[in-house]
XYZ file of C-alpha atoms in Angstrom:
609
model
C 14.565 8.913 -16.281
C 11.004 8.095 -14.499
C 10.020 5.409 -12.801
C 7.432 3.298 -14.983
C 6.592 -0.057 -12.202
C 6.882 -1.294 -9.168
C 6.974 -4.981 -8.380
C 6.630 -4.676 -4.477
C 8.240 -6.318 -1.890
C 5.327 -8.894 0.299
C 5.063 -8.367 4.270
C 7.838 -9.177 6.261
C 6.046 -12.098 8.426
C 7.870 -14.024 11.025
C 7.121 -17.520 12.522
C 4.828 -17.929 15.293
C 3.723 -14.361 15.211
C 0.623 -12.479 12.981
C 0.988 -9.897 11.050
C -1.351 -6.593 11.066
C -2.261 -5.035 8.483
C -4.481 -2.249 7.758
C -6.310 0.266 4.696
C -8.234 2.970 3.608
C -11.353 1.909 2.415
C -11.811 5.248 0.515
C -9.128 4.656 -2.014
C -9.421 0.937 -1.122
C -5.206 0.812 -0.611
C -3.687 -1.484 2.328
C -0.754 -0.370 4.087
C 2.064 -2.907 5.476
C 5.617 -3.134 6.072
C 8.416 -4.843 5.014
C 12.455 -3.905 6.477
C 12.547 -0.641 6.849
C 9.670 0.200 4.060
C 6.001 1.167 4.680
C 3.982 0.012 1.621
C 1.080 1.534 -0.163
C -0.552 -0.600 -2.398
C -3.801 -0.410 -4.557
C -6.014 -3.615 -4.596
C -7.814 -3.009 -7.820
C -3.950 -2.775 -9.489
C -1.150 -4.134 -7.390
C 1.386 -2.422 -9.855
C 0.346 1.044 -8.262
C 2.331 0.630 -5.351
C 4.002 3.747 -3.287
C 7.000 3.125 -0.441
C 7.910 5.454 2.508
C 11.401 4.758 3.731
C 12.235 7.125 6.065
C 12.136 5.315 8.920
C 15.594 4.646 10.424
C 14.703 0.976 11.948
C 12.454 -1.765 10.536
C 9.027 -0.506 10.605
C 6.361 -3.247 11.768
C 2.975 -1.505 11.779
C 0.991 1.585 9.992
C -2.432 2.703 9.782
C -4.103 5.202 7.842
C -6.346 8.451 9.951
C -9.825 8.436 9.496
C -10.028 10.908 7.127
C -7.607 9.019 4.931
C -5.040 12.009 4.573
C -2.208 10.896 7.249
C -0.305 7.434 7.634
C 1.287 6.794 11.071
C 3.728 4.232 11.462
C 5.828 2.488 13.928
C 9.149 0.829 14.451
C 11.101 -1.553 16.533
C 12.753 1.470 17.903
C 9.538 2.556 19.544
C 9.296 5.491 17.545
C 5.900 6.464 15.308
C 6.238 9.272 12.371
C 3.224 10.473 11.127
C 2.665 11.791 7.540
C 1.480 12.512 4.999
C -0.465 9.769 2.606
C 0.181 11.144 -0.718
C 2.690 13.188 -3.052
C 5.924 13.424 -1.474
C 4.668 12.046 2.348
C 5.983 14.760 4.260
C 6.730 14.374 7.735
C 4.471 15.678 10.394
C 5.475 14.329 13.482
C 8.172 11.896 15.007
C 6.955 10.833 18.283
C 9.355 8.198 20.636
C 6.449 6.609 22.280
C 7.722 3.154 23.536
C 11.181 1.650 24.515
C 10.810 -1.547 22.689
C 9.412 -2.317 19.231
C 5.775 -0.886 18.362
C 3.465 -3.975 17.659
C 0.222 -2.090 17.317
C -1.036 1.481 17.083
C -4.674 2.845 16.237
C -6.313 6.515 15.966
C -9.309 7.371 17.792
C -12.195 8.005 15.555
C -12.171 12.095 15.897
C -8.172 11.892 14.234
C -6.970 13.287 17.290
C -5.055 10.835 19.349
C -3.239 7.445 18.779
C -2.436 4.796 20.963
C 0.053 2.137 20.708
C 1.258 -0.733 21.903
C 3.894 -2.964 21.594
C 7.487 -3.996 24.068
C 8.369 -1.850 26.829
C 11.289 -3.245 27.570
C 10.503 -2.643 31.665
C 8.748 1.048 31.175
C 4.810 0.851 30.018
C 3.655 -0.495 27.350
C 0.707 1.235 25.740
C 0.620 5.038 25.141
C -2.491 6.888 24.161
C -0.917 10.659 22.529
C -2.375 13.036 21.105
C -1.453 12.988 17.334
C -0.281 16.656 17.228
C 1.540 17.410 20.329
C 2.334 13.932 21.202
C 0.961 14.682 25.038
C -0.083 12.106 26.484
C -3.553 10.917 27.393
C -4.227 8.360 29.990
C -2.579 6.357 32.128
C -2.462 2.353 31.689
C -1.572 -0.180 33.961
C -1.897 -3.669 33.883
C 0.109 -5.661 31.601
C 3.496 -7.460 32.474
C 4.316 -8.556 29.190
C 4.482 -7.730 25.561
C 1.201 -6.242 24.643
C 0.018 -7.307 21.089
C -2.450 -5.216 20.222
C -4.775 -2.341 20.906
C -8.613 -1.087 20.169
C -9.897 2.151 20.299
C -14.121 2.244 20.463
C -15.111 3.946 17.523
C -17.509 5.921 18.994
C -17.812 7.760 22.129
C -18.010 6.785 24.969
C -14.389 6.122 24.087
C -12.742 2.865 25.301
C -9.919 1.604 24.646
C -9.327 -2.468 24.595
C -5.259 -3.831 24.846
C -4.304 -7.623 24.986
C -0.991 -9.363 24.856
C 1.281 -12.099 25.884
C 0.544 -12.536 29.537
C -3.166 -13.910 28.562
C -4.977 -10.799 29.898
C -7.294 -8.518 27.882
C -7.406 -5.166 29.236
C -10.179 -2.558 29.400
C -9.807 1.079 30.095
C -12.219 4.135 30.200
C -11.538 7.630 29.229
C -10.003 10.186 28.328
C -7.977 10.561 30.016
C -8.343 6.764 30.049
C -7.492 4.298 32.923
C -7.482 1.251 33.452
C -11.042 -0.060 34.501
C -11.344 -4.152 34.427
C -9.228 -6.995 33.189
C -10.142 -10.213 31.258
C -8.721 -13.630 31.886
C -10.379 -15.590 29.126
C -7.945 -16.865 27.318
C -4.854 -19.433 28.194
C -2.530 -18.441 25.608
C -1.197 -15.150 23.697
C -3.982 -12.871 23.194
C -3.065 -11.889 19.171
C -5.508 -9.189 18.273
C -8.123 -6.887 19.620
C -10.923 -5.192 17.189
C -14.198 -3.405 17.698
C -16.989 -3.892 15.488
C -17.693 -0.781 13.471
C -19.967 0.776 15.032
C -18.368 0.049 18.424
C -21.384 -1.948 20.140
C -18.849 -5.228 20.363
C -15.585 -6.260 20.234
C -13.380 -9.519 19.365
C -10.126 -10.722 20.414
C -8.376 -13.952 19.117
C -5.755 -15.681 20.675
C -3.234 -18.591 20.300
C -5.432 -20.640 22.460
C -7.747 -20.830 19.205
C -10.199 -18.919 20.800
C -12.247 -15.787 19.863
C -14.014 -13.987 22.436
C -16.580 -10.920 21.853
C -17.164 -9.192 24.366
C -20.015 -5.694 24.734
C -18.176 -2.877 23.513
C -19.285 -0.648 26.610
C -19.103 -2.527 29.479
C -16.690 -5.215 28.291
C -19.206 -8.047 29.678
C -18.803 -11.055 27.614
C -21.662 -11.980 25.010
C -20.231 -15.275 23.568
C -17.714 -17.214 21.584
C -16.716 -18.298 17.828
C -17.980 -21.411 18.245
C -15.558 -24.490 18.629
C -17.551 -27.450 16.622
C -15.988 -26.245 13.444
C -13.477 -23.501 14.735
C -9.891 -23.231 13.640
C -7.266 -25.850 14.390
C -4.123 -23.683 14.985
C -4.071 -20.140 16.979
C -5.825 -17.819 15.246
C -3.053 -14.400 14.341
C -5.408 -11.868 13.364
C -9.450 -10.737 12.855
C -11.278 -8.128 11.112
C -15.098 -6.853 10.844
C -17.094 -6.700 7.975
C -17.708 -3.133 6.895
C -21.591 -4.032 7.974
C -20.591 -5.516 11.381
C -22.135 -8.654 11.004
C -19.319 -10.597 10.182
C -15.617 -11.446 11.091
C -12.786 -12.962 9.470
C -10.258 -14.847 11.195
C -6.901 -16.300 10.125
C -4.673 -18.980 11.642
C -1.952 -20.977 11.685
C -4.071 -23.769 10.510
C -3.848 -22.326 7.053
C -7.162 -21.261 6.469
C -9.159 -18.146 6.629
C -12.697 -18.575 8.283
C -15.727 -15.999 7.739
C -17.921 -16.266 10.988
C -21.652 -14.647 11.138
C -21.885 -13.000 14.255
C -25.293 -12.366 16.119
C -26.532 -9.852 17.224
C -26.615 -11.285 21.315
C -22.674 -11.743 20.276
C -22.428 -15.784 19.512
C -20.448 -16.817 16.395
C -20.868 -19.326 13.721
C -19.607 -20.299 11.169
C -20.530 -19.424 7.829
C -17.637 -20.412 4.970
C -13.929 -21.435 5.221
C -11.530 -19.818 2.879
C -8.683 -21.985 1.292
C -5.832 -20.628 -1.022
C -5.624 -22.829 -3.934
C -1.958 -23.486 -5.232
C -0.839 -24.476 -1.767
C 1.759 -27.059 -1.041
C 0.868 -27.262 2.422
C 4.008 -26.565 3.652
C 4.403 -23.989 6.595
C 4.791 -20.832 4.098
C 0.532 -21.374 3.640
C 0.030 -20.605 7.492
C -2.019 -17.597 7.471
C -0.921 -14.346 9.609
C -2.649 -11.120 8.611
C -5.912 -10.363 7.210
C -8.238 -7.706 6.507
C -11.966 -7.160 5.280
C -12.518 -3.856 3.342
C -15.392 -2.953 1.090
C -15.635 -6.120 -1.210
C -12.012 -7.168 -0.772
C -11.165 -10.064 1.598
C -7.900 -9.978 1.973
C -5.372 -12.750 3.793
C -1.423 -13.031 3.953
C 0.327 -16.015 4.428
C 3.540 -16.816 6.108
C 5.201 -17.288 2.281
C 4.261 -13.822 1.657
C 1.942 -14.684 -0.382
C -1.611 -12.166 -0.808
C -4.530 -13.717 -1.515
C -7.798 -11.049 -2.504
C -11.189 -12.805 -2.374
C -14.537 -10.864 -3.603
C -16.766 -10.798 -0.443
C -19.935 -10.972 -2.598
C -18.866 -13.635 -4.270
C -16.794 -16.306 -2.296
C -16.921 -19.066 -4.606
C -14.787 -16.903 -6.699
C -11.166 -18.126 -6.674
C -9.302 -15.113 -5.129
C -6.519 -13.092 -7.347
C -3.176 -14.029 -5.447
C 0.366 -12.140 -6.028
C 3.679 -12.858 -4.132
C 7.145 -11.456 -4.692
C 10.329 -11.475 -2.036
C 10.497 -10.583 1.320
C 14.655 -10.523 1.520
C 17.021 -8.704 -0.603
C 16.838 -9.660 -4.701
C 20.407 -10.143 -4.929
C 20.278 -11.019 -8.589
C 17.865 -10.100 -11.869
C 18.290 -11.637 -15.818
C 15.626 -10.396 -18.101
C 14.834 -13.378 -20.668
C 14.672 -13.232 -24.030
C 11.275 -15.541 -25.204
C 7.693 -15.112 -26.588
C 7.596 -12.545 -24.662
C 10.141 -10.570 -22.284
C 10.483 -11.850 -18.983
C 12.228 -11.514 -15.531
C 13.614 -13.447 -13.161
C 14.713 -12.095 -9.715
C 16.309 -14.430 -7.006
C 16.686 -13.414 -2.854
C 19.451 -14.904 -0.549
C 16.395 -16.771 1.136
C 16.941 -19.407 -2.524
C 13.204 -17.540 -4.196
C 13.367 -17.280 -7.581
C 10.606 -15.609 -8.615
C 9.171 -14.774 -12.458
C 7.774 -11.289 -13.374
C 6.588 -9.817 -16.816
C 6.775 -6.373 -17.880
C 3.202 -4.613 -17.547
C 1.694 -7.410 -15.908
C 3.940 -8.111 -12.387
C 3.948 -11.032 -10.748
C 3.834 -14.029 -12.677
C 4.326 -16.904 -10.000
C 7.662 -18.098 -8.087
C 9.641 -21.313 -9.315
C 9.090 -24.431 -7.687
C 12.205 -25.579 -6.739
C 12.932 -29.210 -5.392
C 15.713 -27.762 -3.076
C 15.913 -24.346 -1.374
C 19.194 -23.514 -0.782
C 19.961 -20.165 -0.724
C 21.383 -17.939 -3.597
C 24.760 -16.342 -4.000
C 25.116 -16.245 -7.263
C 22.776 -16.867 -10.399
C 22.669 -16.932 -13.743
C 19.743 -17.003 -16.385
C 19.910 -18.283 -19.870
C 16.726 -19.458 -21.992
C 15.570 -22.790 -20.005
C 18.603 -22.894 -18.066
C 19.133 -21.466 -14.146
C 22.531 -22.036 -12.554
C 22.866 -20.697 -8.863
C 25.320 -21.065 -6.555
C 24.595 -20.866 -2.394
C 27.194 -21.002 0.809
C 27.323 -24.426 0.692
C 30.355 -25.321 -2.113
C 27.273 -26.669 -4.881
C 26.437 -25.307 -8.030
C 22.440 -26.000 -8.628
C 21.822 -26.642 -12.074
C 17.494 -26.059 -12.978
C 16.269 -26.939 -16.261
C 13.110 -24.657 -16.546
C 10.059 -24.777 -18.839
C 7.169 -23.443 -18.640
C 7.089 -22.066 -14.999
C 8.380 -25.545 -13.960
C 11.732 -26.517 -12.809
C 12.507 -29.990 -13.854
C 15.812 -31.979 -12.574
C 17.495 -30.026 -10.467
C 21.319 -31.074 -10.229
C 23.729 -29.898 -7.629
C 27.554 -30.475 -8.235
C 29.839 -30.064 -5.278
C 33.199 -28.111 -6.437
C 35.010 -28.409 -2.905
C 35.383 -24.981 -2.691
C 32.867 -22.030 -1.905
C 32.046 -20.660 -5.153
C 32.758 -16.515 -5.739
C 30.893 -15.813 -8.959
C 29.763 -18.054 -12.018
C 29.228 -17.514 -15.975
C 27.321 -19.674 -18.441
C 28.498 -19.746 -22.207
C 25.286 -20.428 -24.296
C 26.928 -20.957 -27.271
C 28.156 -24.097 -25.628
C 26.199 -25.072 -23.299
C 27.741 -27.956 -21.586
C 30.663 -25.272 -20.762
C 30.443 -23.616 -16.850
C 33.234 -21.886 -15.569
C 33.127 -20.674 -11.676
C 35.519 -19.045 -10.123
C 36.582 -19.906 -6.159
C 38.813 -18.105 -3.688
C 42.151 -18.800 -5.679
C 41.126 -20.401 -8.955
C 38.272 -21.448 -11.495
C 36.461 -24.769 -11.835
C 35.094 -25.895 -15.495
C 32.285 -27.836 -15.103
C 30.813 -29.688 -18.644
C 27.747 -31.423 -18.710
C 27.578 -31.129 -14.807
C 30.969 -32.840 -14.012
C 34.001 -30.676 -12.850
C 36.391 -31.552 -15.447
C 39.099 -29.150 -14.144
C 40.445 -26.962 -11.614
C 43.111 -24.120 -12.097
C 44.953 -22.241 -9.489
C 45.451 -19.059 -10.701
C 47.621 -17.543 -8.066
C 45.820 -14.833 -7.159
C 42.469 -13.568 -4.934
C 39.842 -13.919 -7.597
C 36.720 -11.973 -7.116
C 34.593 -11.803 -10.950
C 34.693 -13.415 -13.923
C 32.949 -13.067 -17.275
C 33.021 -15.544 -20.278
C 32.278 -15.026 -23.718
C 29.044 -16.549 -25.263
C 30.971 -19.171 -27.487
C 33.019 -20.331 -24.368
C 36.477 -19.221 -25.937
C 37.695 -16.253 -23.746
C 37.463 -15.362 -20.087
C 38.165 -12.668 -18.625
C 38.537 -12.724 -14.536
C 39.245 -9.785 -11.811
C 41.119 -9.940 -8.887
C 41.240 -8.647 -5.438
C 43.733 -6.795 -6.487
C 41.804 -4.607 -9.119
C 43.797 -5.880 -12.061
C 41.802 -7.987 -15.086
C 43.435 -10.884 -16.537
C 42.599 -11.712 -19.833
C 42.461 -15.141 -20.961
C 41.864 -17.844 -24.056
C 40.002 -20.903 -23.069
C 41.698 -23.865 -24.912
C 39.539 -27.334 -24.135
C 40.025 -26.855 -20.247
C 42.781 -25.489 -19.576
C 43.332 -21.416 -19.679
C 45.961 -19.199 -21.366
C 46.859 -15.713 -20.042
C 46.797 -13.189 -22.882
C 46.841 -9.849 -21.261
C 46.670 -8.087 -17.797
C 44.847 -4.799 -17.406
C 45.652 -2.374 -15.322
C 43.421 0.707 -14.076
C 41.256 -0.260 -11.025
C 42.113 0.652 -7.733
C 39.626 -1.872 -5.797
C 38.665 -5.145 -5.993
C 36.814 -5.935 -8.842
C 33.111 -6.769 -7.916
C 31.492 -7.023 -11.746
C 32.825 -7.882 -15.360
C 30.207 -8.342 -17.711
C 30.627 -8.405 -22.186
C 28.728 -6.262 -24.367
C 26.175 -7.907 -26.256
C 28.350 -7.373 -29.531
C 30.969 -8.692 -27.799
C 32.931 -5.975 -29.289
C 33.568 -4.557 -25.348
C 33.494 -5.422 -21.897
C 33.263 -3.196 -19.100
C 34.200 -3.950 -15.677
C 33.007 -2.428 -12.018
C 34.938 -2.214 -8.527
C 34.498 -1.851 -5.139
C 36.389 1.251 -5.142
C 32.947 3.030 -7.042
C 34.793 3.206 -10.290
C 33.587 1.266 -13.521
C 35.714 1.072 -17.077
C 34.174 0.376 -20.122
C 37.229 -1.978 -22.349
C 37.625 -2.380 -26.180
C 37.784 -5.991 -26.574
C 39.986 -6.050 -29.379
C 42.451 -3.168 -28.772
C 42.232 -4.037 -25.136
C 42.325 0.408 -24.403
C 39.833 2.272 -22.510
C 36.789 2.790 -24.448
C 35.266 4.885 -21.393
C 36.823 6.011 -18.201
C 36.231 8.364 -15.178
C 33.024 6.544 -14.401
C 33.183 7.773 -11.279
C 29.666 8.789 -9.828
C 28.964 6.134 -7.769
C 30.026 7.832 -3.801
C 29.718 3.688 -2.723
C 30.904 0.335 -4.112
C 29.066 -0.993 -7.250
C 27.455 -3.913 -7.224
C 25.553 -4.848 -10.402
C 26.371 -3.894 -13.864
C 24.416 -4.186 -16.797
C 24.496 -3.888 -20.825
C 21.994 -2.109 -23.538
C 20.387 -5.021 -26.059
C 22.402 -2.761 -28.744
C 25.458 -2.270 -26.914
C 25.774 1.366 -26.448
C 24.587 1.736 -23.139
C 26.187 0.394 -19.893
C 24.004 1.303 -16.531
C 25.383 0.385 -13.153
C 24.133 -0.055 -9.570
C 25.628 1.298 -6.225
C 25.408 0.350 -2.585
C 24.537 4.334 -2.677
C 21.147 3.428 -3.642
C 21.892 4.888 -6.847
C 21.608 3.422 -10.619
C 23.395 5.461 -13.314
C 23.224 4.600 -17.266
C 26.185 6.006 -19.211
C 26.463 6.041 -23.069
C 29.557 4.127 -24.472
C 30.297 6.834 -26.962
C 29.706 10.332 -24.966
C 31.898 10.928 -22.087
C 31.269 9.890 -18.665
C 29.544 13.512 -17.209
C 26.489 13.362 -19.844
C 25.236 10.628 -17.771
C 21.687 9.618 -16.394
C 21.391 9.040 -12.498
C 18.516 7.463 -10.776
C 19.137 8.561 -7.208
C 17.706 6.355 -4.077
C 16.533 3.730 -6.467
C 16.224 1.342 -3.870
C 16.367 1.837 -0.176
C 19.589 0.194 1.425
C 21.184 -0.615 -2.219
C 21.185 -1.489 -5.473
C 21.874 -5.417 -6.193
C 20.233 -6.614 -9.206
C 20.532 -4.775 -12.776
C 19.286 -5.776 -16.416
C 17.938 -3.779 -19.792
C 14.548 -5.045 -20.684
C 14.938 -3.057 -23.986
C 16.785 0.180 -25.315
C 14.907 2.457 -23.080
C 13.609 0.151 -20.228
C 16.299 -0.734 -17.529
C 15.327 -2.939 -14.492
C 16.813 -2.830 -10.964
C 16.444 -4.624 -7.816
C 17.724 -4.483 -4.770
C 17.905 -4.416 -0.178
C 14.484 -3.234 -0.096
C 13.311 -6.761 -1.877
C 11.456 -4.792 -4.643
C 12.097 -4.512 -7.948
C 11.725 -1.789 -10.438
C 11.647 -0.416 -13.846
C 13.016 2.996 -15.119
C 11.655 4.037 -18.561
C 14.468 6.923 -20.351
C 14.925 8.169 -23.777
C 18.871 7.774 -24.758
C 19.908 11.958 -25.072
């Protein structure tokens, strides 16, 4: 099996805070991070995307060498790893450089030493290292809070520049480098340091909506962005123009402003950037940016990446979004053409298309968040932690009259029968609901701990797990239920029932890593000893022509079986996604689609043996 597309995951952002992200203007890739995942992704084609996850804590900066060959990132643990930017990324160095989280981290021109900054949590700060022996290189005093971000002059005489949360900006000469004069500019968090290019100036911006450039050598100041027209909200983030003319600036005001800078070091203004499409909520506040080559690139607080071509601004920018939390469920949609749609706990429902990506996120009139979900045609039922069912009508990229129905009880898992579609069954702690035409017309107490449930397409059988691994089989007369049969064979809970498009089988999952694939009619074991899984399974999914059945693991692993070859001659996709597999569909016979904790989402191309 081999990996055919990745939808990535967007930058994990946070309120109040930017966001920095950096690239390689050779291969013209940015680099950000997202949980415990270091992104690669192209800008010409955001579908060529490359993760690192070997980082054993959220990572929350990374930045390519000069020469483009090594990454180094860093965590909330304090700890950078440096390596390798392409093939299999193998590991340099591992370096614990702070005792709090890493917040920013830059190499010196030459490749040879880094320095980062970030929470010390009482010891320093900033670190300057060299990259290969991790010795250090300086000594820096100065700051009494968390220190945002750090500069290192591109050119020698090397300087390097750190600013932060107790207002100061903080200039130091070297190396060894220490500390040589301190700034007091600005009245509020100072969010980000650069230096021009060719290291005659540098910037900082600050929540105080300020920026600042000051001479690169002495670390005099030359002037200001000026205020007539400057930003609104604090500005999170700045970035040079390759030529060192220009800056860009982002801020909470939601917009992105490109400033000419002269050459005695005064700022104007030259254009403001907006994002079409936005609702002007605050997911369009603007954290992270970056200039590089042509692309001008900006991330909002949503997630959402907006490219604009620097030569021509007028140009409405190509934007892409996707999730930031884990895609807890998937349905691929039968249409015109094959779709997906993925929802996240966060209540984002987002729509992708095979070969193309991102296709644009729902519009939904109320976020609540998603527990369970289910996809039919024009027809989205979720469920959240709240006791209400959320029923969207959807057409064309729009969701129109959105119903919730309270069912007094916190719903455990849901199934639509499209063959009549009034008909809703969801299942609760001890019983099952059945909701027509958005009313709850009934509620049964079934006596046991129910976890799953799957109904059949014409709304006439049902058959729901229990706690106690065993699968009760039932007819569906009007709305009330009949118990036909109880199957025995699972020794966990059951987590995942779901009927083979046929309907000729159904094959069930539990917690216990086990899965059975049923003959509906004989009610025997079609398949057993699916037993690969070495954690629970989560997701379960069915072949368009019923003979394959591919599941997905908290083990990170997804494994297709065929229904008529025994359980060994399987197909494994090992560490599929990074912290577990959640969300599971086929897009075809030989296309199967998985999501999951690292919030992207991706598709696996085989050939059935």
């Amino acid at each position: 099996m081999e990996l055919s597309e990745t939808y990535a995951c967007v930058p994990s952002t946070e309120r109040g805070r930017g966001i920095l992200i950096s690239g390689n203007s050779k291969s013209d890739t940015i680099l950000y991070t997202n949980g415990r995942s270091v992104v690669t992704l192209d800008l010409n084609n955001p579908l060529k995307v490359s993760i690192y996850g070997e980082h054993a804590y959220p990572a929350t900066v990374a930045r390519y060498s000069p020469n483009g060959e090594w990454i180094a990132s860093g965590d909330v643990s304090g700890t950078v790893r440096i390596w390798g930017a392409y093939n299999d990324h193998v590991l340099k160095n591992e370096f614990k450089v702070l005792a709090g989280r890493i917040d920013d981290l830059q190499w010196s021109a030459d490749g040879m030493r880094i320095v980062a900054s970030g929470d010390g949590k009482g010891k320093s700060l900033v670190r300057a290292f060299m990259w290969d022996s991790g010795s250090n290189v300086g000594e820096f005093d100065g700051h009494s809070r968390r220190v945002l971000s750090c500069a290192i002059k591109p050119t020698r005489p090397f300087r390097i520049v750190t600013c932060g949360e107790d207002f100061l900006v903080n200039f130091y000469e070297g190396p060894p480098f220490k500390f040589k004069l301190s700034s007091r500019e600005h009245s509020n968090f100072v969010n980000c340091v650069r230096f021009a290019p060719d290291g005659g100036k540098f910037i900082t911006v600050s929540s105080d909506k300020k920026g600042i450039i000051y001479d690169g050598k002495t670390c005099e100041i030359l002037g200001e962005l000026s205020s007539d027209d400057g930003h609104k909200g604090s500005i999170y983030a700045v970035s040079w123009s390759p030529d060192g003319k220009q800056v860009l600036t982002v801020s909470a005001d939601k917009s992105a402003k490109i400033w000419d800078i002269s050459d005695n070091g005064s700022g104007s203004l030259n254009t403001t950037l907006n994002c079409p499409g936005s609702s002007g909520g605050v997911d369009d506040m603007l954290v992270g940016c970056l200039w590089q080559n042509d692309h001008i690139v900006t991330v909002s607080l949503g997630g959402t990446i907006s490219i604009f071509s620097a030569s021509d601004l007028d140009k409405s920018p190509f934007q892409f979004s996707g999730h930031m939390k884990n895609v807890s469920s998937l349905a691929v949609l039968k249409g015109n053409a094959d779709y997906i749609l993925s929802g996240s706990y966060d209540g984002l429902i987002c729509k992708w298309m095979l070969g193309r990506g991102f296709c644009g996120k729902l519009q939904r009139t109320q976020n609540s968040q998603i527990k369970c979900f289910a996809a039919h045609e024009e027809e989205i039922v979720t469920s959240g932690y709240d006791n209400k069912i959320s029923r969207i009508s959807y057409k064309d990229d729009q969701c129109t009259n959105e119903e919730s129905i309270d069912i007094g009880n916190q719903p455990k898992d849901l199934s639509l029968a499209p063959l009549s579609p009034d008909l809703l069954l969801v299942t609760f702690e001890s019983g099952v609901v059945f909701l027509r035409d958005g009313k709850v017309v009934s509620t049964i107490n079934l006596g046991f701990i129910v976890t799953a449930l799957a109904v059949t397409p014409d709304g006439t059988e049902a058959v729901i797990g229990g706690q106690d691994g065993k699968l009760h089989l039932y007819s569906i007369n009007g709305d009330s239920l009949t118990e036909e049969a109880v199957l025995e064979r699972h020794r966990g809970a059951i987590s995942v029932i779901r009927y083979s498009p046929d309907l000729s089988m159904f094959a069930s999952a539990d917690l216990n890593r086990e899965a059975v694939v049923w003959d509906r009619v004989s009610r025997e074991m079609k398949l057993k000893n699916m037993l690969y899984h070495s954690a629970r399974i989560n997701c379960l999914a069915w072949s368009p022509n019923s003979t394959m059945v591919a599941t997905g693991s908290l083990d990170t692993c997804v494994i297709v079986y065929e229904v008529d070859k025994p359980a060994a001659s399987r197909m494994t996709i090992k560490g599929a996604h990074l912290g577990g597999v959640y969300g599971l569909g086929f897009a075809d016979d030989s296309h199967v689609v998985s999501s999951g904790e690292d919030a992207c989402i991706r598709v696996w191309s085989f050939t059935p043996r």
